[in-house]
């Protein structure tokens, strides 16, 4: 059975359980190289090393009598007591039981189409409390899929329609229970509160099993080279905009996702402004809009030295053209009211960290109070960035401009821990 065990499986076992490599190898050998089953067995067995030794059976009185009759009697010796041993009996196919007598929970899937995994368990009946059961519960909770943010779409088309309606991107991740990296993503990335807030605000999160029907359909449309697999899909065109194929920390994912949202937008372009029509000062119609007869009359009058006024346009049409020429009254320039003020950086529990990304790629990090108005952020940028003192700029929180919310507080604008882009006009 040792052929099933490789160094990678031993490292994965040791990373989760903290056991010695020799203990990991023994459990993996019994589980025929299956890491999940070996970890489950280790937890049930209370972390004790496995042993294949069988205590020597004491001789019966009849056998002892026969042996003593055939052999010369020797002085009797007191044998040392047999050391206590703990052994676990299990079957690859049948159910196993706790030492307390309760039946062990069977692996089930809480996500449609996701194959069974020892990290997701549901009890089949009453279980007698035991230390192993508590550890299994903690292990199942540790690697549980992120049900708080999963959208229940069964097809990518349904997810795209929902995302278009709510003006959000679609993010798809495929879970392969045989890949330990997928379980690490469940444990470390998807349950991070900052990551969940980012996903809820900007994405529709789809979580499918790699071998489930929707997972197979997705792999047929978008080739998947390795796992873990995470992709961002454009809900309008269906184009795969970005992919990840390695495990990520929450900070790395937040950085990549924020940069993606800063570069791409789902907002439709604003309609083109209607071209203004030119109106003569006297309200006359332009020559190009006259009929052939009217143009001929004007030409004859000009050749004879007479002055003929072009027919005036209809009163309603002239009014519409004049209205079209009127410019929209510009709004008050808020930058005239923003002073470059560099306030003292606060500390304490009320302070939040905000990052500013400049067009040249540099980054600035500053702390603000939750009660500070958004105007304070503009004042800081104008005071700390030389270019911002002479040029108007906008602060973008992903796709949302902050200038309309200049009087809101940092907490109301949900800017705690945000990465804001400085966009010069």
mmCIF file of C-alpha atoms in Angstrom:
data_model
loop_
_atom_site.group_PDB
_atom_site.id
_atom_site.type_symbol
_atom_site.label_atom_id
_atom_site.label_comp_id
_atom_site.label_asym_id
_atom_site.label_seq_id
_atom_site.Cartn_x
_atom_site.Cartn_y
_atom_site.Cartn_z
ATOM 1 C CA UNK A 1 0.000 0.000 0.000
ATOM 2 C CA UNK A 2 2.929 2.377 0.459
ATOM 3 C CA UNK A 3 2.869 2.951 -3.329
ATOM 4 C CA UNK A 4 -0.185 5.168 -2.819
ATOM 5 C CA UNK A 5 1.690 7.576 -0.544
ATOM 6 C CA UNK A 6 3.670 10.457 -2.019
ATOM 7 C CA UNK A 7 5.461 13.414 -0.472
ATOM 8 C CA UNK A 8 2.752 15.885 -1.464
ATOM 9 C CA UNK A 9 0.048 13.872 0.306
ATOM 10 C CA UNK A 10 2.212 13.662 3.439
ATOM 11 C CA UNK A 11 2.781 17.437 3.397
ATOM 12 C CA UNK A 12 -0.952 18.119 3.024
ATOM 13 C CA UNK A 13 -1.727 15.731 5.900
ATOM 14 C CA UNK A 14 0.894 17.329 8.177
ATOM 15 C CA UNK A 15 -0.275 20.875 7.304
ATOM 16 C CA UNK A 16 -3.845 20.148 8.435
ATOM 17 C CA UNK A 17 -3.240 17.843 11.416
ATOM 18 C CA UNK A 18 0.210 18.897 12.654
ATOM 19 C CA UNK A 19 1.187 15.235 13.006
ATOM 20 C CA UNK A 20 4.646 13.752 12.415
ATOM 21 C CA UNK A 21 5.484 12.628 8.875
ATOM 22 C CA UNK A 22 5.747 8.987 10.035
ATOM 23 C CA UNK A 23 2.252 9.125 11.529
ATOM 24 C CA UNK A 24 0.977 10.818 8.363
ATOM 25 C CA UNK A 25 2.507 8.089 6.235
ATOM 26 C CA UNK A 26 0.893 5.338 8.303
ATOM 27 C CA UNK A 27 -2.580 6.879 8.028
ATOM 28 C CA UNK A 28 -2.142 7.565 4.306
ATOM 29 C CA UNK A 29 -1.018 3.988 3.781
ATOM 30 C CA UNK A 30 -4.163 2.680 5.452
ATOM 31 C CA UNK A 31 -6.327 5.147 3.450
ATOM 32 C CA UNK A 32 -4.595 4.143 0.184
ATOM 33 C CA UNK A 33 -3.272 7.657 -0.393
ATOM 34 C CA UNK A 34 -6.582 9.512 0.027
ATOM 35 C CA UNK A 35 -5.740 12.601 2.065
ATOM 36 C CA UNK A 36 -9.312 13.436 3.111
ATOM 37 C CA UNK A 37 -10.032 9.915 4.362
ATOM 38 C CA UNK A 38 -6.697 9.765 6.180
ATOM 39 C CA UNK A 39 -7.410 13.071 7.950
ATOM 40 C CA UNK A 40 -10.880 11.901 8.956
ATOM 41 C CA UNK A 41 -9.427 8.649 10.313
ATOM 42 C CA UNK A 42 -6.776 10.584 12.219
ATOM 43 C CA UNK A 43 -9.414 12.783 13.873
ATOM 44 C CA UNK A 44 -11.593 9.802 14.806
ATOM 45 C CA UNK A 45 -8.637 7.982 16.285
ATOM 46 C CA UNK A 46 -7.805 10.924 18.525
ATOM 47 C CA UNK A 47 -4.469 11.515 16.795
ATOM 48 C CA UNK A 48 -2.985 8.263 18.113
ATOM 49 C CA UNK A 49 -0.425 6.484 15.908
ATOM 50 C CA UNK A 50 -1.671 3.395 14.137
ATOM 51 C CA UNK A 51 -0.175 -0.008 15.049
ATOM 52 C CA UNK A 52 -0.461 -3.365 13.421
ATOM 53 C CA UNK A 53 0.911 -5.339 16.341
ATOM 54 C CA UNK A 54 -1.427 -7.961 17.798
ATOM 55 C CA UNK A 55 -0.946 -8.818 21.440
ATOM 56 C CA UNK A 56 0.173 -12.312 22.106
ATOM 57 C CA UNK A 57 -2.750 -14.575 23.055
ATOM 58 C CA UNK A 58 -2.377 -16.261 26.463
ATOM 59 C CA UNK A 59 -2.172 -20.033 26.400
ATOM 60 C CA UNK A 60 -5.168 -22.028 27.585
ATOM 61 C CA UNK A 61 -4.920 -24.413 30.511
ATOM 62 C CA UNK A 62 -5.044 -27.486 28.241
ATOM 63 C CA UNK A 63 -2.311 -26.244 25.966
ATOM 64 C CA UNK A 64 -0.256 -25.167 28.946
ATOM 65 C CA UNK A 65 -0.647 -28.604 30.513
ATOM 66 C CA UNK A 66 0.453 -30.373 27.327
ATOM 67 C CA UNK A 67 3.425 -28.117 26.905
ATOM 68 C CA UNK A 68 4.555 -28.536 30.493
ATOM 69 C CA UNK A 69 4.250 -32.309 30.246
ATOM 70 C CA UNK A 70 6.496 -32.461 27.193
ATOM 71 C CA UNK A 71 9.062 -29.933 28.342
ATOM 72 C CA UNK A 72 11.135 -29.864 31.485
ATOM 73 C CA UNK A 73 9.698 -27.586 34.114
ATOM 74 C CA UNK A 74 11.457 -24.286 34.466
ATOM 75 C CA UNK A 75 11.157 -21.747 37.209
ATOM 76 C CA UNK A 76 8.033 -19.679 36.768
ATOM 77 C CA UNK A 77 8.539 -16.071 35.827
ATOM 78 C CA UNK A 78 6.111 -13.247 36.313
ATOM 79 C CA UNK A 79 5.382 -11.712 32.908
ATOM 80 C CA UNK A 80 5.072 -7.954 32.652
ATOM 81 C CA UNK A 81 1.534 -6.666 32.054
ATOM 82 C CA UNK A 82 0.536 -6.120 28.458
ATOM 83 C CA UNK A 83 0.742 -2.455 27.519
ATOM 84 C CA UNK A 84 -2.626 -0.911 26.598
ATOM 85 C CA UNK A 85 -3.112 -0.412 22.876
ATOM 86 C CA UNK A 86 -5.667 1.585 20.948
ATOM 87 C CA UNK A 87 -6.642 0.307 17.533
ATOM 88 C CA UNK A 88 -9.202 1.511 14.969
ATOM 89 C CA UNK A 89 -11.186 -0.780 12.720
ATOM 90 C CA UNK A 90 -12.740 0.716 9.616
ATOM 91 C CA UNK A 91 -13.949 -0.261 6.154
ATOM 92 C CA UNK A 92 -13.553 1.661 2.913
ATOM 93 C CA UNK A 93 -17.105 0.816 1.894
ATOM 94 C CA UNK A 94 -19.128 0.282 5.038
ATOM 95 C CA UNK A 95 -19.925 2.714 7.851
ATOM 96 C CA UNK A 96 -17.560 3.173 10.742
ATOM 97 C CA UNK A 97 -18.325 3.828 14.394
ATOM 98 C CA UNK A 98 -16.950 5.997 17.167
ATOM 99 C CA UNK A 99 -15.469 4.377 20.219
ATOM 100 C CA UNK A 100 -18.481 5.760 22.093
ATOM 101 C CA UNK A 101 -20.820 3.594 20.021
ATOM 102 C CA UNK A 102 -22.346 6.277 17.777
ATOM 103 C CA UNK A 103 -22.345 5.956 14.033
ATOM 104 C CA UNK A 104 -19.926 8.265 12.267
ATOM 105 C CA UNK A 105 -21.368 11.036 10.105
ATOM 106 C CA UNK A 106 -21.297 10.250 6.385
ATOM 107 C CA UNK A 107 -19.779 12.757 3.936
ATOM 108 C CA UNK A 108 -22.453 14.685 2.077
ATOM 109 C CA UNK A 109 -22.543 17.778 -0.101
ATOM 110 C CA UNK A 110 -24.403 20.942 0.747
ATOM 111 C CA UNK A 111 -23.897 22.385 -2.768
ATOM 112 C CA UNK A 112 -25.909 20.859 -5.681
ATOM 113 C CA UNK A 113 -23.731 18.657 -7.810
ATOM 114 C CA UNK A 114 -20.712 18.787 -5.512
ATOM 115 C CA UNK A 115 -19.151 15.333 -4.866
ATOM 116 C CA UNK A 116 -19.037 14.018 -1.281
ATOM 117 C CA UNK A 117 -16.152 15.266 0.810
ATOM 118 C CA UNK A 118 -15.098 14.464 4.387
ATOM 119 C CA UNK A 119 -14.936 18.223 5.012
ATOM 120 C CA UNK A 120 -18.759 18.489 4.681
ATOM 121 C CA UNK A 121 -20.649 16.132 6.954
ATOM 122 C CA UNK A 122 -24.219 15.666 8.070
ATOM 123 C CA UNK A 123 -25.133 13.324 10.927
ATOM 124 C CA UNK A 124 -27.288 10.340 10.037
ATOM 125 C CA UNK A 125 -28.612 9.846 13.547
ATOM 126 C CA UNK A 126 -27.917 10.571 17.184
ATOM 127 C CA UNK A 127 -24.210 10.530 17.914
ATOM 128 C CA UNK A 128 -22.826 9.837 21.320
ATOM 129 C CA UNK A 129 -20.597 12.784 22.290
ATOM 130 C CA UNK A 130 -16.916 12.098 21.935
ATOM 131 C CA UNK A 131 -13.689 13.982 21.465
ATOM 132 C CA UNK A 132 -13.340 12.696 17.905
ATOM 133 C CA UNK A 133 -16.834 13.928 17.027
ATOM 134 C CA UNK A 134 -16.017 17.438 18.266
ATOM 135 C CA UNK A 135 -12.856 17.494 16.191
ATOM 136 C CA UNK A 136 -14.739 16.337 13.102
ATOM 137 C CA UNK A 137 -17.270 19.118 13.611
ATOM 138 C CA UNK A 138 -14.519 21.705 13.810
ATOM 139 C CA UNK A 139 -12.835 20.270 10.729
ATOM 140 C CA UNK A 140 -16.095 20.304 8.752
ATOM 141 C CA UNK A 141 -16.756 23.915 9.763
ATOM 142 C CA UNK A 142 -13.196 24.907 8.893
ATOM 143 C CA UNK A 143 -13.438 23.716 5.286
ATOM 144 C CA UNK A 144 -17.134 24.465 4.774
ATOM 145 C CA UNK A 145 -18.012 26.180 1.454
ATOM 146 C CA UNK A 146 -18.860 29.904 1.740
ATOM 147 C CA UNK A 147 -22.642 29.544 1.739
ATOM 148 C CA UNK A 148 -23.076 33.162 2.883
ATOM 149 C CA UNK A 149 -22.124 34.545 -0.544
ATOM 150 C CA UNK A 150 -23.014 31.695 -2.932
ATOM 151 C CA UNK A 151 -25.666 32.498 -5.533
ATOM 152 C CA UNK A 152 -28.024 29.618 -6.281
ATOM 153 C CA UNK A 153 -27.799 29.754 -10.088
ATOM 154 C CA UNK A 154 -27.774 26.344 -11.806
ATOM 155 C CA UNK A 155 -26.561 27.665 -15.170
ATOM 156 C CA UNK A 156 -24.198 30.394 -16.245
ATOM 157 C CA UNK A 157 -26.976 31.968 -18.352
ATOM 158 C CA UNK A 158 -29.164 32.468 -15.271
ATOM 159 C CA UNK A 159 -26.230 33.967 -13.384
ATOM 160 C CA UNK A 160 -25.467 36.357 -16.238
ATOM 161 C CA UNK A 161 -29.075 37.519 -16.486
ATOM 162 C CA UNK A 162 -29.207 38.170 -12.758
ATOM 163 C CA UNK A 163 -25.848 39.974 -12.853
ATOM 164 C CA UNK A 164 -26.922 42.188 -15.793
ATOM 165 C CA UNK A 165 -30.078 43.166 -13.935
ATOM 166 C CA UNK A 166 -28.045 44.177 -10.859
ATOM 167 C CA UNK A 167 -25.100 45.618 -12.843
ATOM 168 C CA UNK A 168 -22.520 43.239 -11.348
ATOM 169 C CA UNK A 169 -19.791 40.935 -12.636
ATOM 170 C CA UNK A 170 -19.995 37.137 -12.403
ATOM 171 C CA UNK A 171 -17.223 35.340 -10.508
ATOM 172 C CA UNK A 172 -17.092 31.542 -10.905
ATOM 173 C CA UNK A 173 -15.037 29.091 -8.840
ATOM 174 C CA UNK A 174 -14.930 25.328 -9.408
ATOM 175 C CA UNK A 175 -14.243 23.101 -6.409
ATOM 176 C CA UNK A 176 -12.355 19.837 -6.850
ATOM 177 C CA UNK A 177 -12.417 17.874 -3.545
ATOM 178 C CA UNK A 178 -9.287 15.975 -4.550
ATOM 179 C CA UNK A 179 -7.296 19.226 -4.741
ATOM 180 C CA UNK A 180 -6.250 20.441 -1.326
ATOM 181 C CA UNK A 181 -5.790 23.968 -2.663
ATOM 182 C CA UNK A 182 -9.563 24.247 -3.162
ATOM 183 C CA UNK A 183 -10.096 23.412 0.517
ATOM 184 C CA UNK A 184 -7.483 26.015 1.490
ATOM 185 C CA UNK A 185 -9.441 28.639 -0.494
ATOM 186 C CA UNK A 186 -12.591 27.688 1.458
ATOM 187 C CA UNK A 187 -10.717 28.021 4.728
ATOM 188 C CA UNK A 188 -8.600 31.131 4.161
ATOM 189 C CA UNK A 189 -10.069 33.253 1.340
ATOM 190 C CA UNK A 190 -13.817 32.992 0.854
ATOM 191 C CA UNK A 191 -14.629 33.342 4.574
ATOM 192 C CA UNK A 192 -12.665 36.560 5.027
ATOM 193 C CA UNK A 193 -15.116 39.352 5.917
ATOM 194 C CA UNK A 194 -13.450 41.981 3.696
ATOM 195 C CA UNK A 195 -13.458 39.593 0.726
ATOM 196 C CA UNK A 196 -17.128 38.770 1.294
ATOM 197 C CA UNK A 197 -18.044 42.469 1.432
ATOM 198 C CA UNK A 198 -16.193 43.108 -1.840
ATOM 199 C CA UNK A 199 -17.915 40.172 -3.556
ATOM 200 C CA UNK A 200 -21.394 41.088 -2.301
ATOM 201 C CA UNK A 201 -21.040 44.644 -3.587
ATOM 202 C CA UNK A 202 -19.538 43.965 -7.023
ATOM 203 C CA UNK A 203 -19.983 40.300 -7.996
ATOM 204 C CA UNK A 204 -22.431 37.422 -8.291
ATOM 205 C CA UNK A 205 -20.537 34.510 -6.681
ATOM 206 C CA UNK A 206 -21.007 31.077 -8.305
ATOM 207 C CA UNK A 207 -19.597 28.000 -6.534
ATOM 208 C CA UNK A 208 -19.870 24.684 -8.418
ATOM 209 C CA UNK A 209 -18.299 21.274 -8.114
ATOM 210 C CA UNK A 210 -15.814 20.576 -10.885
ATOM 211 C CA UNK A 211 -17.615 17.337 -11.836
ATOM 212 C CA UNK A 212 -21.165 18.641 -11.373
ATOM 213 C CA UNK A 213 -23.338 19.214 -14.502
ATOM 214 C CA UNK A 214 -22.938 23.019 -14.424
ATOM 215 C CA UNK A 215 -19.236 22.596 -13.657
ATOM 216 C CA UNK A 216 -18.757 20.312 -16.665
ATOM 217 C CA UNK A 217 -20.669 22.749 -18.870
ATOM 218 C CA UNK A 218 -18.448 25.572 -17.700
ATOM 219 C CA UNK A 219 -15.284 23.561 -18.429
ATOM 220 C CA UNK A 220 -16.620 22.840 -21.927
ATOM 221 C CA UNK A 221 -17.013 26.573 -22.629
ATOM 222 C CA UNK A 222 -13.952 27.820 -20.760
ATOM 223 C CA UNK A 223 -10.913 25.487 -20.629
ATOM 224 C CA UNK A 224 -9.623 24.859 -17.107
ATOM 225 C CA UNK A 225 -5.946 23.945 -16.860
ATOM 226 C CA UNK A 226 -5.521 23.532 -13.103
ATOM 227 C CA UNK A 227 -7.165 24.003 -9.722
ATOM 228 C CA UNK A 228 -7.972 26.077 -7.755
ATOM 229 C CA UNK A 229 -9.931 27.851 -10.495
ATOM 230 C CA UNK A 230 -11.505 31.307 -10.185
ATOM 231 C CA UNK A 231 -12.723 33.372 -13.150
ATOM 232 C CA UNK A 232 -14.517 36.683 -13.732
ATOM 233 C CA UNK A 233 -17.141 36.557 -16.511
ATOM 234 C CA UNK A 234 -18.608 39.565 -18.313
ATOM 235 C CA UNK A 235 -22.388 39.205 -17.850
ATOM 236 C CA UNK A 236 -23.119 41.098 -21.087
ATOM 237 C CA UNK A 237 -20.751 39.401 -23.562
ATOM 238 C CA UNK A 238 -19.914 36.189 -21.675
ATOM 239 C CA UNK A 239 -16.199 36.852 -22.098
ATOM 240 C CA UNK A 240 -13.843 35.470 -19.465
ATOM 241 C CA UNK A 241 -12.108 38.645 -18.321
ATOM 242 C CA UNK A 242 -9.681 37.321 -15.670
ATOM 243 C CA UNK A 243 -8.643 33.982 -14.145
ATOM 244 C CA UNK A 244 -6.714 32.782 -11.088
ATOM 245 C CA UNK A 245 -5.248 29.273 -10.854
ATOM 246 C CA UNK A 246 -3.328 29.446 -7.571
ATOM 247 C CA UNK A 247 -4.216 29.828 -3.922
ATOM 248 C CA UNK A 248 -4.415 33.473 -2.803
ATOM 249 C CA UNK A 249 -4.401 35.348 0.447
ATOM 250 C CA UNK A 250 -7.272 37.775 1.099
ATOM 251 C CA UNK A 251 -4.924 40.741 0.582
ATOM 252 C CA UNK A 252 -3.765 39.428 -2.810
ATOM 253 C CA UNK A 253 -7.307 38.789 -3.997
ATOM 254 C CA UNK A 254 -8.512 42.204 -2.793
ATOM 255 C CA UNK A 255 -5.649 43.900 -4.637
ATOM 256 C CA UNK A 256 -6.241 42.053 -7.921
ATOM 257 C CA UNK A 257 -10.025 42.457 -7.783
ATOM 258 C CA UNK A 258 -9.776 46.182 -6.962
ATOM 259 C CA UNK A 259 -7.429 46.786 -9.886
ATOM 260 C CA UNK A 260 -9.798 44.875 -12.186
ATOM 261 C CA UNK A 261 -12.795 46.939 -11.057
ATOM 262 C CA UNK A 262 -10.810 50.150 -11.537
ATOM 263 C CA UNK A 263 -9.924 49.234 -15.145
ATOM 264 C CA UNK A 264 -13.299 47.822 -16.231
ATOM 265 C CA UNK A 265 -16.823 49.129 -15.919
ATOM 266 C CA UNK A 266 -20.251 47.699 -16.666
ATOM 267 C CA UNK A 267 -21.876 51.145 -16.991
ATOM 268 C CA UNK A 268 -23.216 51.805 -20.482
ATOM 269 C CA UNK A 269 -21.666 54.831 -22.252
ATOM 270 C CA UNK A 270 -23.651 58.041 -22.037
ATOM 271 C CA UNK A 271 -25.712 58.840 -25.151
ATOM 272 C CA UNK A 272 -24.109 61.294 -27.559
ATOM 273 C CA UNK A 273 -25.302 64.855 -27.290
ATOM 274 C CA UNK A 274 -27.477 66.096 -30.079
ATOM 275 C CA UNK A 275 -25.577 68.243 -32.547
ATOM 276 C CA UNK A 276 -26.523 71.884 -32.310
ATOM 277 C CA UNK A 277 -28.076 73.525 -35.304
ATOM 278 C CA UNK A 278 -26.806 76.816 -36.595
ATOM 279 C CA UNK A 279 -29.374 79.637 -36.688
ATOM 280 C CA UNK A 280 -28.769 82.905 -38.463
ATOM 281 C CA UNK A 281 -28.889 85.996 -36.278
ATOM 282 C CA UNK A 282 -32.013 87.331 -38.017
ATOM 283 C CA UNK A 283 -33.850 84.070 -37.632
ATOM 284 C CA UNK A 284 -33.492 83.333 -41.380
ATOM 285 C CA UNK A 285 -33.186 79.837 -42.730
ATOM 286 C CA UNK A 286 -29.734 78.770 -44.000
ATOM 287 C CA UNK A 287 -29.335 78.595 -47.793
ATOM 288 C CA UNK A 288 -28.615 74.883 -47.622
ATOM 289 C CA UNK A 289 -32.087 74.286 -46.183
ATOM 290 C CA UNK A 290 -33.925 76.205 -48.941
ATOM 291 C CA UNK A 291 -35.697 74.471 -51.790
ATOM 292 C CA UNK A 292 -34.403 74.751 -55.372
ATOM 293 C CA UNK A 293 -37.051 77.359 -56.271
ATOM 294 C CA UNK A 294 -36.177 79.494 -53.247
ATOM 295 C CA UNK A 295 -32.458 79.247 -53.993
ATOM 296 C CA UNK A 296 -33.132 80.246 -57.652
ATOM 297 C CA UNK A 297 -35.134 83.297 -56.557
ATOM 298 C CA UNK A 298 -32.323 84.400 -54.255
ATOM 299 C CA UNK A 299 -29.765 83.964 -57.036
ATOM 300 C CA UNK A 300 -31.854 86.056 -59.486
ATOM 301 C CA UNK A 301 -32.391 88.770 -56.912
ATOM 302 C CA UNK A 302 -28.689 88.910 -56.186
ATOM 303 C CA UNK A 303 -27.820 89.203 -59.898
ATOM 304 C CA UNK A 304 -30.269 92.096 -60.288
ATOM 305 C CA UNK A 305 -28.825 93.880 -57.273
ATOM 306 C CA UNK A 306 -31.877 93.280 -55.140
ATOM 307 C CA UNK A 307 -31.885 92.059 -51.588
ATOM 308 C CA UNK A 308 -34.189 89.183 -50.874
ATOM 309 C CA UNK A 309 -34.588 87.820 -47.396
ATOM 310 C CA UNK A 310 -34.667 84.046 -47.062
ATOM 311 C CA UNK A 311 -37.949 82.691 -45.736
ATOM 312 C CA UNK A 312 -38.002 82.489 -42.007
ATOM 313 C CA UNK A 313 -38.354 79.101 -40.404
ATOM 314 C CA UNK A 314 -41.496 78.091 -38.591
ATOM 315 C CA UNK A 315 -41.779 79.625 -35.183
ATOM 316 C CA UNK A 316 -41.880 76.241 -33.430
ATOM 317 C CA UNK A 317 -38.841 74.954 -35.297
ATOM 318 C CA UNK A 318 -36.874 78.120 -34.569
ATOM 319 C CA UNK A 319 -37.725 77.841 -30.883
ATOM 320 C CA UNK A 320 -36.545 74.215 -30.802
ATOM 321 C CA UNK A 321 -33.264 75.147 -32.476
ATOM 322 C CA UNK A 322 -32.634 78.013 -30.100
ATOM 323 C CA UNK A 323 -33.379 75.745 -27.157
ATOM 324 C CA UNK A 324 -30.934 73.166 -28.498
ATOM 325 C CA UNK A 325 -28.228 75.795 -28.646
ATOM 326 C CA UNK A 326 -28.617 76.711 -25.019
ATOM 327 C CA UNK A 327 -25.896 75.194 -22.919
ATOM 328 C CA UNK A 328 -26.659 73.348 -19.745
ATOM 329 C CA UNK A 329 -26.078 75.554 -16.752
ATOM 330 C CA UNK A 330 -22.841 74.259 -15.237
ATOM 331 C CA UNK A 331 -22.967 73.047 -11.681
ATOM 332 C CA UNK A 332 -20.987 74.794 -9.006
ATOM 333 C CA UNK A 333 -17.318 73.774 -9.068
ATOM 334 C CA UNK A 334 -16.879 72.051 -5.717
ATOM 335 C CA UNK A 335 -13.109 72.243 -6.030
ATOM 336 C CA UNK A 336 -13.313 75.962 -5.343
ATOM 337 C CA UNK A 337 -14.629 75.088 -1.889
ATOM 338 C CA UNK A 338 -12.036 72.376 -1.147
ATOM 339 C CA UNK A 339 -8.952 73.621 0.611
ATOM 340 C CA UNK A 340 -5.654 71.665 0.751
ATOM 341 C CA UNK A 341 -5.664 70.720 4.434
ATOM 342 C CA UNK A 342 -3.411 68.046 5.936
ATOM 343 C CA UNK A 343 -5.068 67.062 9.208
ATOM 344 C CA UNK A 344 -3.322 65.105 11.925
ATOM 345 C CA UNK A 345 -3.567 61.355 11.347
ATOM 346 C CA UNK A 346 -5.890 59.844 13.995
ATOM 347 C CA UNK A 347 -5.292 56.709 16.056
ATOM 348 C CA UNK A 348 -7.468 54.424 18.103
ATOM 349 C CA UNK A 349 -10.435 52.184 17.392
ATOM 350 C CA UNK A 350 -12.290 54.926 15.499
ATOM 351 C CA UNK A 351 -9.512 55.232 12.889
ATOM 352 C CA UNK A 352 -9.806 53.394 9.558
ATOM 353 C CA UNK A 353 -7.178 52.794 6.904
ATOM 354 C CA UNK A 354 -7.727 54.044 3.322
ATOM 355 C CA UNK A 355 -5.370 53.544 0.383
ATOM 356 C CA UNK A 356 -5.041 56.031 -2.499
ATOM 357 C CA UNK A 357 -3.762 54.876 -5.901
ATOM 358 C CA UNK A 358 -2.246 57.613 -8.092
ATOM 359 C CA UNK A 359 -2.074 57.587 -11.918
ATOM 360 C CA UNK A 360 1.710 57.051 -11.879
ATOM 361 C CA UNK A 361 1.272 53.781 -9.949
ATOM 362 C CA UNK A 362 2.343 55.050 -6.532
ATOM 363 C CA UNK A 363 0.197 54.411 -3.472
ATOM 364 C CA UNK A 364 -0.466 56.395 -0.350
ATOM 365 C CA UNK A 365 -2.031 55.057 2.846
ATOM 366 C CA UNK A 366 -3.699 57.339 5.359
ATOM 367 C CA UNK A 367 -5.920 56.900 8.418
ATOM 368 C CA UNK A 368 -9.161 58.797 8.866
ATOM 369 C CA UNK A 369 -11.900 58.805 11.470
ATOM 370 C CA UNK A 370 -15.135 57.037 10.659
ATOM 371 C CA UNK A 371 -17.015 60.268 11.347
ATOM 372 C CA UNK A 372 -14.853 62.379 9.001
ATOM 373 C CA UNK A 373 -16.701 63.642 5.899
ATOM 374 C CA UNK A 374 -15.581 62.481 2.474
ATOM 375 C CA UNK A 375 -14.481 66.068 1.892
ATOM 376 C CA UNK A 376 -11.561 65.320 4.241
ATOM 377 C CA UNK A 377 -10.239 62.783 1.708
ATOM 378 C CA UNK A 378 -10.276 65.413 -1.062
ATOM 379 C CA UNK A 379 -8.550 67.908 1.247
ATOM 380 C CA UNK A 380 -5.807 65.367 2.003
ATOM 381 C CA UNK A 381 -5.204 64.584 -1.691
ATOM 382 C CA UNK A 382 -5.030 68.279 -2.603
ATOM 383 C CA UNK A 383 -2.562 68.884 0.235
ATOM 384 C CA UNK A 384 -0.341 65.808 -0.216
ATOM 385 C CA UNK A 385 -0.325 65.408 -4.030
ATOM 386 C CA UNK A 386 1.295 68.409 -5.785
ATOM 387 C CA UNK A 387 -0.481 67.756 -9.088
ATOM 388 C CA UNK A 388 -3.886 67.807 -7.366
ATOM 389 C CA UNK A 389 -3.466 71.462 -6.349
ATOM 390 C CA UNK A 390 -3.607 72.656 -9.951
ATOM 391 C CA UNK A 391 -5.827 70.050 -11.617
ATOM 392 C CA UNK A 392 -9.366 68.958 -10.838
ATOM 393 C CA UNK A 393 -9.673 65.299 -9.936
ATOM 394 C CA UNK A 394 -12.177 62.682 -8.887
ATOM 395 C CA UNK A 395 -11.860 59.960 -6.254
ATOM 396 C CA UNK A 396 -13.259 56.628 -7.462
ATOM 397 C CA UNK A 397 -14.278 53.840 -5.107
ATOM 398 C CA UNK A 398 -14.269 51.024 -7.646
ATOM 399 C CA UNK A 399 -16.802 52.416 -10.183
ATOM 400 C CA UNK A 400 -18.514 54.935 -7.888
ATOM 401 C CA UNK A 401 -17.368 58.585 -7.835
ATOM 402 C CA UNK A 402 -17.114 60.121 -4.377
ATOM 403 C CA UNK A 403 -17.655 63.759 -5.349
ATOM 404 C CA UNK A 404 -21.470 63.464 -5.094
ATOM 405 C CA UNK A 405 -21.027 62.058 -1.570
ATOM 406 C CA UNK A 406 -18.594 64.717 -0.404
ATOM 407 C CA UNK A 407 -20.712 65.567 2.649
ATOM 408 C CA UNK A 408 -21.277 61.929 3.728
ATOM 409 C CA UNK A 409 -19.172 60.383 6.450
ATOM 410 C CA UNK A 410 -16.476 57.807 5.748
ATOM 411 C CA UNK A 411 -18.534 55.179 7.550
ATOM 412 C CA UNK A 412 -21.727 55.950 5.595
ATOM 413 C CA UNK A 413 -19.811 55.819 2.311
ATOM 414 C CA UNK A 414 -18.374 52.393 3.319
ATOM 415 C CA UNK A 415 -14.775 53.471 2.743
ATOM 416 C CA UNK A 416 -13.167 51.646 5.679
ATOM 417 C CA UNK A 417 -10.230 49.685 4.244
ATOM 418 C CA UNK A 418 -11.084 50.811 0.698
ATOM 419 C CA UNK A 419 -8.623 51.253 -2.156
ATOM 420 C CA UNK A 420 -9.489 54.569 -3.867
ATOM 421 C CA UNK A 421 -8.283 55.634 -7.315
ATOM 422 C CA UNK A 422 -7.278 59.273 -7.912
ATOM 423 C CA UNK A 423 -8.501 60.183 -11.407
ATOM 424 C CA UNK A 424 -7.349 63.529 -12.787
ATOM 425 C CA UNK A 425 -9.739 65.244 -15.175
#
